[in-house]
CSV table of C-alpha atoms in Angstrom, one decimal:
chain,number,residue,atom,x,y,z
A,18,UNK,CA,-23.3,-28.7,34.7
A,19,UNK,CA,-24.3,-26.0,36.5
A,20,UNK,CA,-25.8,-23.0,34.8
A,21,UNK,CA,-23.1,-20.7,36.9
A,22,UNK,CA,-20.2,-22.8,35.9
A,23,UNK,CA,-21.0,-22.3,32.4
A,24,UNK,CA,-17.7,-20.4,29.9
A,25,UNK,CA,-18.4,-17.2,28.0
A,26,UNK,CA,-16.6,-15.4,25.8
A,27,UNK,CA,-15.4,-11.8,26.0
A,28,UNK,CA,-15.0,-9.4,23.4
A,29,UNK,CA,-13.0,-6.3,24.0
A,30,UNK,CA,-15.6,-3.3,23.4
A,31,UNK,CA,-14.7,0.5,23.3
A,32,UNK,CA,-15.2,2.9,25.9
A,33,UNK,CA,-17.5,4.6,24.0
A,34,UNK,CA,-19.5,4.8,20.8
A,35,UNK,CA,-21.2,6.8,18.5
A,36,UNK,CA,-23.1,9.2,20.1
A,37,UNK,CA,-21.3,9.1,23.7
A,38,UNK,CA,-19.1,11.8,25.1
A,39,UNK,CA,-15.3,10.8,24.3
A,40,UNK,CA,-13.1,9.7,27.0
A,41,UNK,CA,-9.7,9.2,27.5
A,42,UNK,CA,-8.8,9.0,30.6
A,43,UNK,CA,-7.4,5.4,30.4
A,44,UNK,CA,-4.7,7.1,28.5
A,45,UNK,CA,-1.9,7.7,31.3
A,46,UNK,CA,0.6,10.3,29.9
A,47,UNK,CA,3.5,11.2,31.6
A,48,UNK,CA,4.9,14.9,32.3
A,49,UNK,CA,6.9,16.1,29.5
A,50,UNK,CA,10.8,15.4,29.9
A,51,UNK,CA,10.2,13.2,33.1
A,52,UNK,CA,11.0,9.9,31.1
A,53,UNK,CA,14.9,9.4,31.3
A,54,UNK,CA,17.1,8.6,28.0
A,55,UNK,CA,18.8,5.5,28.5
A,56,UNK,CA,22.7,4.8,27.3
A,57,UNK,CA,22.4,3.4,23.9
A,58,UNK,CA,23.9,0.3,24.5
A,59,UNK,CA,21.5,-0.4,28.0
A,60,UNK,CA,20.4,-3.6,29.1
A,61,UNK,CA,16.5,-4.4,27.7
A,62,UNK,CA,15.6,-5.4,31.1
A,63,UNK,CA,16.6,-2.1,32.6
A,64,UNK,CA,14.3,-0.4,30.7
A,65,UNK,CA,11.4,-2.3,30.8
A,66,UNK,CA,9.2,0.5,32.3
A,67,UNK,CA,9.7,2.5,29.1
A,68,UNK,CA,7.3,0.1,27.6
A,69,UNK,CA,4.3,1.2,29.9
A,70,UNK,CA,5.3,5.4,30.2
A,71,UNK,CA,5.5,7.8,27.1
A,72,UNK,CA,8.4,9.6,25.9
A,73,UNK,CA,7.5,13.0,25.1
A,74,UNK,CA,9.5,16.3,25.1
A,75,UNK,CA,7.1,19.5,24.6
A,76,UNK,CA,5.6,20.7,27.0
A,77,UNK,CA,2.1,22.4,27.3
A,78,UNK,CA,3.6,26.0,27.1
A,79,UNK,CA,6.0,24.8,23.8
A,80,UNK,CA,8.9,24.2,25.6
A,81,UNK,CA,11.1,21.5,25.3
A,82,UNK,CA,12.3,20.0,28.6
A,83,UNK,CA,14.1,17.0,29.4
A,84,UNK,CA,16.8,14.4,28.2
A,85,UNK,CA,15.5,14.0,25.2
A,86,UNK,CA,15.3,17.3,24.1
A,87,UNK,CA,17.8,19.7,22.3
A,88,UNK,CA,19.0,17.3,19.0
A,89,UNK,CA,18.0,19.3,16.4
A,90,UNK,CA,18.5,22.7,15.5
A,91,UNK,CA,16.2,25.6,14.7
A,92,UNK,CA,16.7,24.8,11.1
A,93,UNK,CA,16.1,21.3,10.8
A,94,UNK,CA,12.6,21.8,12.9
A,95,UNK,CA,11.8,24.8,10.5
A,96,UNK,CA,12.2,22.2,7.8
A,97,UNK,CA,9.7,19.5,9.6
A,98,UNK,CA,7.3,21.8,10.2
A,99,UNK,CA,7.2,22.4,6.6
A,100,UNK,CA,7.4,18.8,5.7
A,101,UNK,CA,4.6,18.2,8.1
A,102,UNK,CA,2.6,20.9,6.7
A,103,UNK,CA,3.5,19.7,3.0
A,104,UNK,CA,1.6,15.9,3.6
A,105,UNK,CA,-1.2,18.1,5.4
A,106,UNK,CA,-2.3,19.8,2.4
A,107,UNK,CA,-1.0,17.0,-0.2
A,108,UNK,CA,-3.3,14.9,1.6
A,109,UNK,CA,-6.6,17.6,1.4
A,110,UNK,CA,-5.7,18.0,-2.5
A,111,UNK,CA,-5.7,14.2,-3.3
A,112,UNK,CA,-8.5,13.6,-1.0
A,113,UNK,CA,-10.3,16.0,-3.1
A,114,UNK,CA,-9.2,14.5,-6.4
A,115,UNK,CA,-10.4,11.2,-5.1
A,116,UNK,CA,-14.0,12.9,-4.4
A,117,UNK,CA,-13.8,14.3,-7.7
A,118,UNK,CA,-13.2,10.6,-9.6
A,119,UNK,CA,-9.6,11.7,-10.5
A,120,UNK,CA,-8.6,8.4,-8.7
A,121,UNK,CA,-10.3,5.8,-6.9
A,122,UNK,CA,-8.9,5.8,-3.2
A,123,UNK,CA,-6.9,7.2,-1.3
A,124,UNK,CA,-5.7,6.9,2.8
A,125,UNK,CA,-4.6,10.4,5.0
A,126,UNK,CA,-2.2,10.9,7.2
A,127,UNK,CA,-4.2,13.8,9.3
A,128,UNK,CA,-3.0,13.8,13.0
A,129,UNK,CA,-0.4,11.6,12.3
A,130,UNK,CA,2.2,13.5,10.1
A,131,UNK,CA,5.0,13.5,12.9
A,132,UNK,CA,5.7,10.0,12.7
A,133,UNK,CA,6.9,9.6,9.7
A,134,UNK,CA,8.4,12.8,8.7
A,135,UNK,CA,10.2,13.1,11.9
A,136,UNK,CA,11.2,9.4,11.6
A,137,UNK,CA,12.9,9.8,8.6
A,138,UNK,CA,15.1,12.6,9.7
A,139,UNK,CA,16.8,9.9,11.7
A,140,UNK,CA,17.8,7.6,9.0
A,141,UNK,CA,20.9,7.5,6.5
A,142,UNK,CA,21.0,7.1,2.6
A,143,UNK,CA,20.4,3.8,2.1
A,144,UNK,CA,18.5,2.7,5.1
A,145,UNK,CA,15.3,0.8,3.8
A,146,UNK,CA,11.8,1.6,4.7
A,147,UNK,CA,9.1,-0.9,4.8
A,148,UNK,CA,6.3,0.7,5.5
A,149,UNK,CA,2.2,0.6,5.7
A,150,UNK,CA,0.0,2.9,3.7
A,151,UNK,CA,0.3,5.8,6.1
A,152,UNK,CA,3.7,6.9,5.8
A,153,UNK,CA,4.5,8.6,2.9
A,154,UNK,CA,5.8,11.6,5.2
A,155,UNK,CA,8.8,9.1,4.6
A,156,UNK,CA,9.1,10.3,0.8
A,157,UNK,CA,8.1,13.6,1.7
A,158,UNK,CA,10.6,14.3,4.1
A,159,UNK,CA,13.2,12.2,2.2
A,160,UNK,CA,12.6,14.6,-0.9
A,161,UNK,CA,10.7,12.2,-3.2
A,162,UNK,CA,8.7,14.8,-5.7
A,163,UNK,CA,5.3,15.1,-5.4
A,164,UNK,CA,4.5,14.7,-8.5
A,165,UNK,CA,5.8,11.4,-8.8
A,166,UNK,CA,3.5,10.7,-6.0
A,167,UNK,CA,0.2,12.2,-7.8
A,168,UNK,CA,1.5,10.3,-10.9
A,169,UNK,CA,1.1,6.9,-8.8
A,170,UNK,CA,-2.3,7.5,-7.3
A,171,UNK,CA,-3.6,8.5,-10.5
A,172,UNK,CA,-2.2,5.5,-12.4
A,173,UNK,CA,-1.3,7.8,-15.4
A,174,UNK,CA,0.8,7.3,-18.1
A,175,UNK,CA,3.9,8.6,-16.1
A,176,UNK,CA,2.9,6.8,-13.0
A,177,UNK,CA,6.5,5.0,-12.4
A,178,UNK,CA,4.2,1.4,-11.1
A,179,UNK,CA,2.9,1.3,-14.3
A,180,UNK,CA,-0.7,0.7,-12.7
A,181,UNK,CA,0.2,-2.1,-11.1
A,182,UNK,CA,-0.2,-0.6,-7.2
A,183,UNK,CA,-3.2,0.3,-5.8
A,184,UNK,CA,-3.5,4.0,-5.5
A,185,UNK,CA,-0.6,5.4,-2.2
A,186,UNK,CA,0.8,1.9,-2.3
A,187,UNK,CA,4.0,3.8,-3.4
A,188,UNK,CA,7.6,2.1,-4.0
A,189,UNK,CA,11.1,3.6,-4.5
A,190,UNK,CA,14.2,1.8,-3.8
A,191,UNK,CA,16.3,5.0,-4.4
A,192,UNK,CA,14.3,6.5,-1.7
A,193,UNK,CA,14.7,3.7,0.9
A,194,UNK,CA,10.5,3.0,0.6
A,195,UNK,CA,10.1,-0.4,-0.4
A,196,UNK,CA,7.0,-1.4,-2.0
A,197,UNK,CA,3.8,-1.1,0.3
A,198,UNK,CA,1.5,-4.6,1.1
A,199,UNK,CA,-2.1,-3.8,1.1
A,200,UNK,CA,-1.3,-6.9,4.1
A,201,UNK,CA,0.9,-5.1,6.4
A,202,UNK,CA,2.2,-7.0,9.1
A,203,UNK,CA,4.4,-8.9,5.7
A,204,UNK,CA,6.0,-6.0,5.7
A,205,UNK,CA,7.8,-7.0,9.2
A,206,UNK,CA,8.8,-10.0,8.4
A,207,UNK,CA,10.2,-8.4,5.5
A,208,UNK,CA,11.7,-5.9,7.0
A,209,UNK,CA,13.6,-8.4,9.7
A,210,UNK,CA,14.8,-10.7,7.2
A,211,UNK,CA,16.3,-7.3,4.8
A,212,UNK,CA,17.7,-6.8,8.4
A,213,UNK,CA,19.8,-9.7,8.4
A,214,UNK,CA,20.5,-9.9,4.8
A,215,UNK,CA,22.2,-6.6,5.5
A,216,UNK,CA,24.4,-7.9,8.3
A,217,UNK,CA,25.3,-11.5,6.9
A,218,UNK,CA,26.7,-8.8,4.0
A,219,UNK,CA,28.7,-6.8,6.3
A,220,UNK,CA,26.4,-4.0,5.2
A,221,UNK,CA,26.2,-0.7,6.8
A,222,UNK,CA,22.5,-0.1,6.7
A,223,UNK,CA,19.4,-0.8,8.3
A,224,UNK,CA,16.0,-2.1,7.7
A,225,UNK,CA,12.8,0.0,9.2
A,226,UNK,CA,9.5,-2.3,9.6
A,227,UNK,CA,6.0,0.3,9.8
A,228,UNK,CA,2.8,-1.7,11.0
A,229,UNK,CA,-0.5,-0.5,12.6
A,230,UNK,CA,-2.0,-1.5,15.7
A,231,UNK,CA,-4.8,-3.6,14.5
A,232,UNK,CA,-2.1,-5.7,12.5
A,233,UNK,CA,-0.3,-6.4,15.5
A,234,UNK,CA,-2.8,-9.1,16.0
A,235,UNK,CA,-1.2,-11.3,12.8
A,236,UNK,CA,1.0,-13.9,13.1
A,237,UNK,CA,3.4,-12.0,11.0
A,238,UNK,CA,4.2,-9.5,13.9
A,239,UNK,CA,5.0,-12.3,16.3
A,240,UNK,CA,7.1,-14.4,13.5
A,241,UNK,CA,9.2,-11.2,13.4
A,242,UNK,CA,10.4,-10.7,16.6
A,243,UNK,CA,11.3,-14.1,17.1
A,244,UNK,CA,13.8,-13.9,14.2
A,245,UNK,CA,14.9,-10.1,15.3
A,246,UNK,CA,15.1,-11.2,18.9
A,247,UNK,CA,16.9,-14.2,18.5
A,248,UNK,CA,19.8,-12.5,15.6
A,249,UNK,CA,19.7,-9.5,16.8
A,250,UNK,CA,18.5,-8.0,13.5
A,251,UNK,CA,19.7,-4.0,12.8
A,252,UNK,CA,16.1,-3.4,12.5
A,253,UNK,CA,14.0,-0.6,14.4
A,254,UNK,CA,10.4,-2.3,14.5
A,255,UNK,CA,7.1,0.4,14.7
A,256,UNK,CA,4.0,0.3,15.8
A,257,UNK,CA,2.0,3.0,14.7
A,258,UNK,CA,-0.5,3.1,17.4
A,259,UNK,CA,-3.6,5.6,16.0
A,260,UNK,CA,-6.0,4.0,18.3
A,261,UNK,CA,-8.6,3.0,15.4
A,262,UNK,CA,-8.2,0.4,12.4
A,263,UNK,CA,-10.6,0.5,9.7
A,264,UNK,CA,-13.9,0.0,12.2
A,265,UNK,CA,-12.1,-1.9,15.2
A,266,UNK,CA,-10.8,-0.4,18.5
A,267,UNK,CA,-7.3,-1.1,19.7
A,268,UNK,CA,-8.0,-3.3,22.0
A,269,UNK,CA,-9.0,-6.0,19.8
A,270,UNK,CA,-5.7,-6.4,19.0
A,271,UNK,CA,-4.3,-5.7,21.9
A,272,UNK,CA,-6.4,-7.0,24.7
A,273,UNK,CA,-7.7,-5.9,27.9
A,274,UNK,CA,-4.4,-5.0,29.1
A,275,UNK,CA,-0.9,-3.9,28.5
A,276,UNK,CA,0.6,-2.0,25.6
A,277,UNK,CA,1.8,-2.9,22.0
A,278,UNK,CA,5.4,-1.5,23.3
A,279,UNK,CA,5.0,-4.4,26.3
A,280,UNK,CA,4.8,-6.8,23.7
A,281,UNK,CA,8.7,-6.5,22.9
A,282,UNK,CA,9.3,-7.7,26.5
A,283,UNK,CA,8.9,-11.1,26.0
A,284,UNK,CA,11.4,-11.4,23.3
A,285,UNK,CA,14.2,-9.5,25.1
A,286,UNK,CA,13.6,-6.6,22.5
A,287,UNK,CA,14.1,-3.2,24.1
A,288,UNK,CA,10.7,-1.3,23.9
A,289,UNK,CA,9.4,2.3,24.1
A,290,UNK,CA,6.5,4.9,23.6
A,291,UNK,CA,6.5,7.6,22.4
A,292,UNK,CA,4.2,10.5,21.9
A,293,UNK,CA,3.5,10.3,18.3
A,294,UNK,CA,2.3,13.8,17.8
A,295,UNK,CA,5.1,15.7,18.9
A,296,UNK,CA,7.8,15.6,16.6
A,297,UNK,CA,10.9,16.4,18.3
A,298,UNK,CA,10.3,13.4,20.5
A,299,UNK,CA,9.7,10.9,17.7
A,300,UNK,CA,13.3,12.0,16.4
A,301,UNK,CA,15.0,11.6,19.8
A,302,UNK,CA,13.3,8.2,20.2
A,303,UNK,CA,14.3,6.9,16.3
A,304,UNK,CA,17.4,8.6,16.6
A,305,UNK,CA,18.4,6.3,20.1
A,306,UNK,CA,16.8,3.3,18.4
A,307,UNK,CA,19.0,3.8,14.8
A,308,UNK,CA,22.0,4.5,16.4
A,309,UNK,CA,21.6,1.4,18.6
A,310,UNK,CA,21.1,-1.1,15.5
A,311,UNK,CA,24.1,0.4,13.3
A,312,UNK,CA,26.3,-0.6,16.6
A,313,UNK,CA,24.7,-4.0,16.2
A,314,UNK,CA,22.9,-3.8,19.4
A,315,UNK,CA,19.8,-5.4,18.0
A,316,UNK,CA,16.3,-4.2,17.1
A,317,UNK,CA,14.0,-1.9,18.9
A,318,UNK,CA,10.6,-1.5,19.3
A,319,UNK,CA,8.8,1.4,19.1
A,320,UNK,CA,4.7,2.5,20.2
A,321,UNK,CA,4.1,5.6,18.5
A,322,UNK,CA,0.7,6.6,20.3
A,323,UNK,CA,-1.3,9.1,18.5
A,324,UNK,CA,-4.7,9.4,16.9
A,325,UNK,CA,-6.2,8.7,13.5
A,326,UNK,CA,-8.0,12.2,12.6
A,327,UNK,CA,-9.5,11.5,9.7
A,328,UNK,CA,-11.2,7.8,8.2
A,329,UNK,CA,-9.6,5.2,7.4
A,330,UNK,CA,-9.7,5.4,4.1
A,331,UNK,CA,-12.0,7.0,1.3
A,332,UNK,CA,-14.2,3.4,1.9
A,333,UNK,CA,-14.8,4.3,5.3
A,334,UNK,CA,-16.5,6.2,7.4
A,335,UNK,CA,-15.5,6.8,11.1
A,336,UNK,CA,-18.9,8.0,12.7
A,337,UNK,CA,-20.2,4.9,12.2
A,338,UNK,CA,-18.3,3.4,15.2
A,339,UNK,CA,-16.9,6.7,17.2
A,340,UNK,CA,-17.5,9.8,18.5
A,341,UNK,CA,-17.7,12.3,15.6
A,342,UNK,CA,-15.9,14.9,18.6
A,343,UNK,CA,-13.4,12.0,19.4
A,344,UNK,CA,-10.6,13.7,18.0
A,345,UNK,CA,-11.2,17.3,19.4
A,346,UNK,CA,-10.3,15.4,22.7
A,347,UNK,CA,-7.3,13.5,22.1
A,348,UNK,CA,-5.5,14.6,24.9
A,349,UNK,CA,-1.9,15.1,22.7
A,350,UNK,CA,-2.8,17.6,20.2
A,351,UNK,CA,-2.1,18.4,16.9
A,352,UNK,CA,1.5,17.9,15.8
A,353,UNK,CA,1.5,20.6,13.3
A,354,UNK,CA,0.1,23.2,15.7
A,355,UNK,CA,2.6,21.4,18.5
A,356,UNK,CA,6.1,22.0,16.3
A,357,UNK,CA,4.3,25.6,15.3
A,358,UNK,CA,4.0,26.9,18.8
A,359,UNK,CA,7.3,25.2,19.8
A,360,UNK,CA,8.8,27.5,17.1
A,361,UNK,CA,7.0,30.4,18.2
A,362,UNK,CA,8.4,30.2,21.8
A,363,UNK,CA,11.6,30.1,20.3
A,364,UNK,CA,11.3,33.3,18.7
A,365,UNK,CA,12.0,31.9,14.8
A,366,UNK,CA,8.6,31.6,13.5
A,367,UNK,CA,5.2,33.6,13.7
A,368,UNK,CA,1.5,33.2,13.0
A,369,UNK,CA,1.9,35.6,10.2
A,370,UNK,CA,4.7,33.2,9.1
A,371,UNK,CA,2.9,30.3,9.2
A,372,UNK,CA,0.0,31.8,7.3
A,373,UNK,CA,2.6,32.7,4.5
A,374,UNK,CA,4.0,29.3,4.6
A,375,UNK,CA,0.9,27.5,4.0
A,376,UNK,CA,-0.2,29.8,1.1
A,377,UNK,CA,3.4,28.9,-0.5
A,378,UNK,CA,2.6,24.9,0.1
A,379,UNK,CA,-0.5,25.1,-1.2
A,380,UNK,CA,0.6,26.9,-4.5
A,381,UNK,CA,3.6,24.5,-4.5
A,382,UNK,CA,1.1,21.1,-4.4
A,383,UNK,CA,-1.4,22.6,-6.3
A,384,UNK,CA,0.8,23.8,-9.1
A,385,UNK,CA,2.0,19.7,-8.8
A,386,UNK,CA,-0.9,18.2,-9.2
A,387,UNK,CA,-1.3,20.6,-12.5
A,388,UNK,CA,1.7,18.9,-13.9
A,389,UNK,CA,0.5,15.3,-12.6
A,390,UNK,CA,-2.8,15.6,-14.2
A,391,UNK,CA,-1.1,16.8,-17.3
A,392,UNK,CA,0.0,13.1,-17.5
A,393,UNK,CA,-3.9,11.8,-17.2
A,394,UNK,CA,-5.5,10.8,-14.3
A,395,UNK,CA,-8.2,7.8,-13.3
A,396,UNK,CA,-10.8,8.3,-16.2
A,397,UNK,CA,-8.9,10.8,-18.7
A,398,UNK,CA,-5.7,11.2,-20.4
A,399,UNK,CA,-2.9,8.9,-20.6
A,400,UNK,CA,-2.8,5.3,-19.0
A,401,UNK,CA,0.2,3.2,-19.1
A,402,UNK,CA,0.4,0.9,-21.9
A,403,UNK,CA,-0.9,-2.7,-21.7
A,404,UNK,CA,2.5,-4.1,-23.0
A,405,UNK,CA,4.0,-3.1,-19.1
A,406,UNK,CA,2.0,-5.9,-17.6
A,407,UNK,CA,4.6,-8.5,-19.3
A,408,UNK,CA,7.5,-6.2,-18.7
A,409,UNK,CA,9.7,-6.7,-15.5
A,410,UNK,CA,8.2,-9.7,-14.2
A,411,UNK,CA,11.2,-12.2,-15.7
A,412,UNK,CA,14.5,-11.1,-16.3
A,413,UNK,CA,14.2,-12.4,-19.2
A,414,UNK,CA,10.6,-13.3,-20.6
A,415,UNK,CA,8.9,-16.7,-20.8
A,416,UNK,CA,7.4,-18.1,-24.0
A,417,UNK,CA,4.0,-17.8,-23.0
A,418,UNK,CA,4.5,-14.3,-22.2
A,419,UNK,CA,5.4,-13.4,-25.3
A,420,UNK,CA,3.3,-15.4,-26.9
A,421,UNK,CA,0.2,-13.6,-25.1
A,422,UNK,CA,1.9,-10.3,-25.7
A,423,UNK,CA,1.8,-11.1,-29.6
A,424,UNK,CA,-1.7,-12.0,-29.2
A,425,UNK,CA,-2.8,-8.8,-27.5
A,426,UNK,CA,-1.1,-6.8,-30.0
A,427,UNK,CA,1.4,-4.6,-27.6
């Protein structure tokens, strides 16, 4: 063989690495409000170019313009901004307590707060939620108390997991959050077959499946919208698309070309993008998509493009593999500053005011994490008792259960 007609791999490598001047220009976005809002009930194939444009409804002056504008009211994006604002500085505070050896880990949310919090202004009581680790602006915005939070990440003695979850792996079926996976893309399978549980019951609610980009690549993903394609699942299907997993560019997972959205295509699923840091065009977009899977339209699928801020995780650290000024130039902002000056234009909110508002969250999550810690935390105070690892495993317990039990003496 000749030496020329020998095969090679490729590997996907980023545009730039540590050290080089971030770029990204290969990031087409369109004009705010020049996307058009399809019917509800539209035909996937009519819509196919919504997988390859971005949804987005501010503008750069704070305006919002277009068809997908105009949903909520002053009020309810008053109340996101707070939300938003609320995960901001609960994630500084834990991040801190982690750095301090209160707990051992913990994930943020920065840059990526409208996703979930806007998200979850879409859904009904009883909707379920199967998310990543990344989107406890779910409970946040769904009024799950902080506290009960800090008690989970510290494993104390009134965390309600009994220790059992890793730290932000939270779970609350009351809340419509079911209980996180460490392995994400489970969570869409999961999520699909709640789906159709729900409709072989005659149910009335839905099912909500949360995964990142770099999980995309599993086989899980895939598996999932075969079985939503092909029954029509009432499930809305995310892709959370931050542009980083934990050291890996996107486009290991999603190749040289395309989009995660454009991966829906193939299984008839109707698929969209959406700017992921501006929050009144996440709710438009979840709205459209809900509404369409309680008529029993089928699922949708759903690119939220935005950027990961901070590291992955308290294990990682980002300037090992990007540009420590990378997130200065992420072309779509900040989300909290977006919804802020939005407000502004609008006449209902001020710097002034949002200077206030932020001292009042801060007191509000610090004076939380008082009463969390009160509880105990990684290495002081209460723990939960060693008799909880053989409670609710059985409904009713096996023999050598309780024999062990005896034998530890709880």
């Amino acid at each position: 063989m000749l030496d020329d007609q020998r095969l090679s791999l490729y590997v996907p490598e980023p545009a730039v690495r540590p050290g080089d001047k971030p770029d990204f220009s290969n990031v087409p976005i369109a004009k705010a409000g020049s996307v058009p809002r399809p019917e509800v009930d539209v035909d996937p194939r009519e819509i196919r170019d919504l997988a390859f444009s971005i949804i987005r409804v501010l503008n750069r002056e704070g305006d919002a313009v277009g068809p997908w504008a105009g949903l909520l009211s002053d009020e309810e994006l008053l109340e996101g901004l707070r939300h938003m604002m609320t995960l901001r500085t609960f994630d500084a505070r834990m991040l801190m307590a982690q750095r301090q050896g209160k707990t051992s880990f913990y994930m943020q949310h920065l840059g990526e707060e409208a996703v979930s919090c806007a998200f979850r202004k879409a859904l009904a009581p009883g909707d379920m939620n199967f998310p990543t680790y990344r989107q406890a602006g779910l409970l946040i915005a769904g009024g799950y108390p902080m506290v009960t939070m800090m008690n989970q990440i510290y494993s104390n003695e009134a965390d309600p997991l009994k220790g059992r979850q890793l730290p932000i792996m939270y779970s609350s079926k009351e809340h419509g959050f079911f209980s996180i996976s460490g392995n994400l893309a489970t969570q869409y399978i999961q999520a699909v077959g709640w789906a159709m549980a729900s409709a072989i019951c005659n149910d009335t609610r839905i099912a909500v499946g949360w995964i990142g980009d770099g999980s995309t690549a599993e086989s899980d993903f895939h598996a999932a919208l075969v079985f939503a394609s092909t029954y029509k699942a009432p499930v809305v299907l995310n892709v959370v698309n931050n542009q980083w997993a934990i050291s890996t560019f996107q486009g290991i997972a999603r190749g040289g070309a395309g989009t995660f959205a454009a991966r829906g295509l193939g299984f008839g699923i109707p698929s969209l993008r959406v700017d992921g840091n501006d929050y009144l065009a996440v709710h438009a977009v979840a709205k459209w998509a809900v509404e369409r899977a309680r008529r029993n339209l089928g699922p949708t699928l759903i690119e939220h493009v935005t950027y990961r801020v901070g590291a992955h995780s308290t294990s990682d650290d980002p300037s090992a593999y990007r540009p420590k000024a990378e997130s200065d130039a992420w072309p779509l902002g900040d989300p909290v500053i977006r919804l802020k000056n939005h407000l502004i234009v609008r006449g209902v909110w001020s710097e002034e005011r949002h200077k206030q508002a932020e001292a009042e969250i801060l007191d509000a999550v610090i004076a939380a994490q008082k009463e969390a810690e009160s509880h105990g935390t990684l290495h002081a105070g209460g723990k939960p008792s060693a008799r909880d690892m053989f409670e609710g495993v059985y409904a009713e317990m096996p023999p050598h259960l309780r024999r062990q039990r005896q034998q530890a003496g709880v």
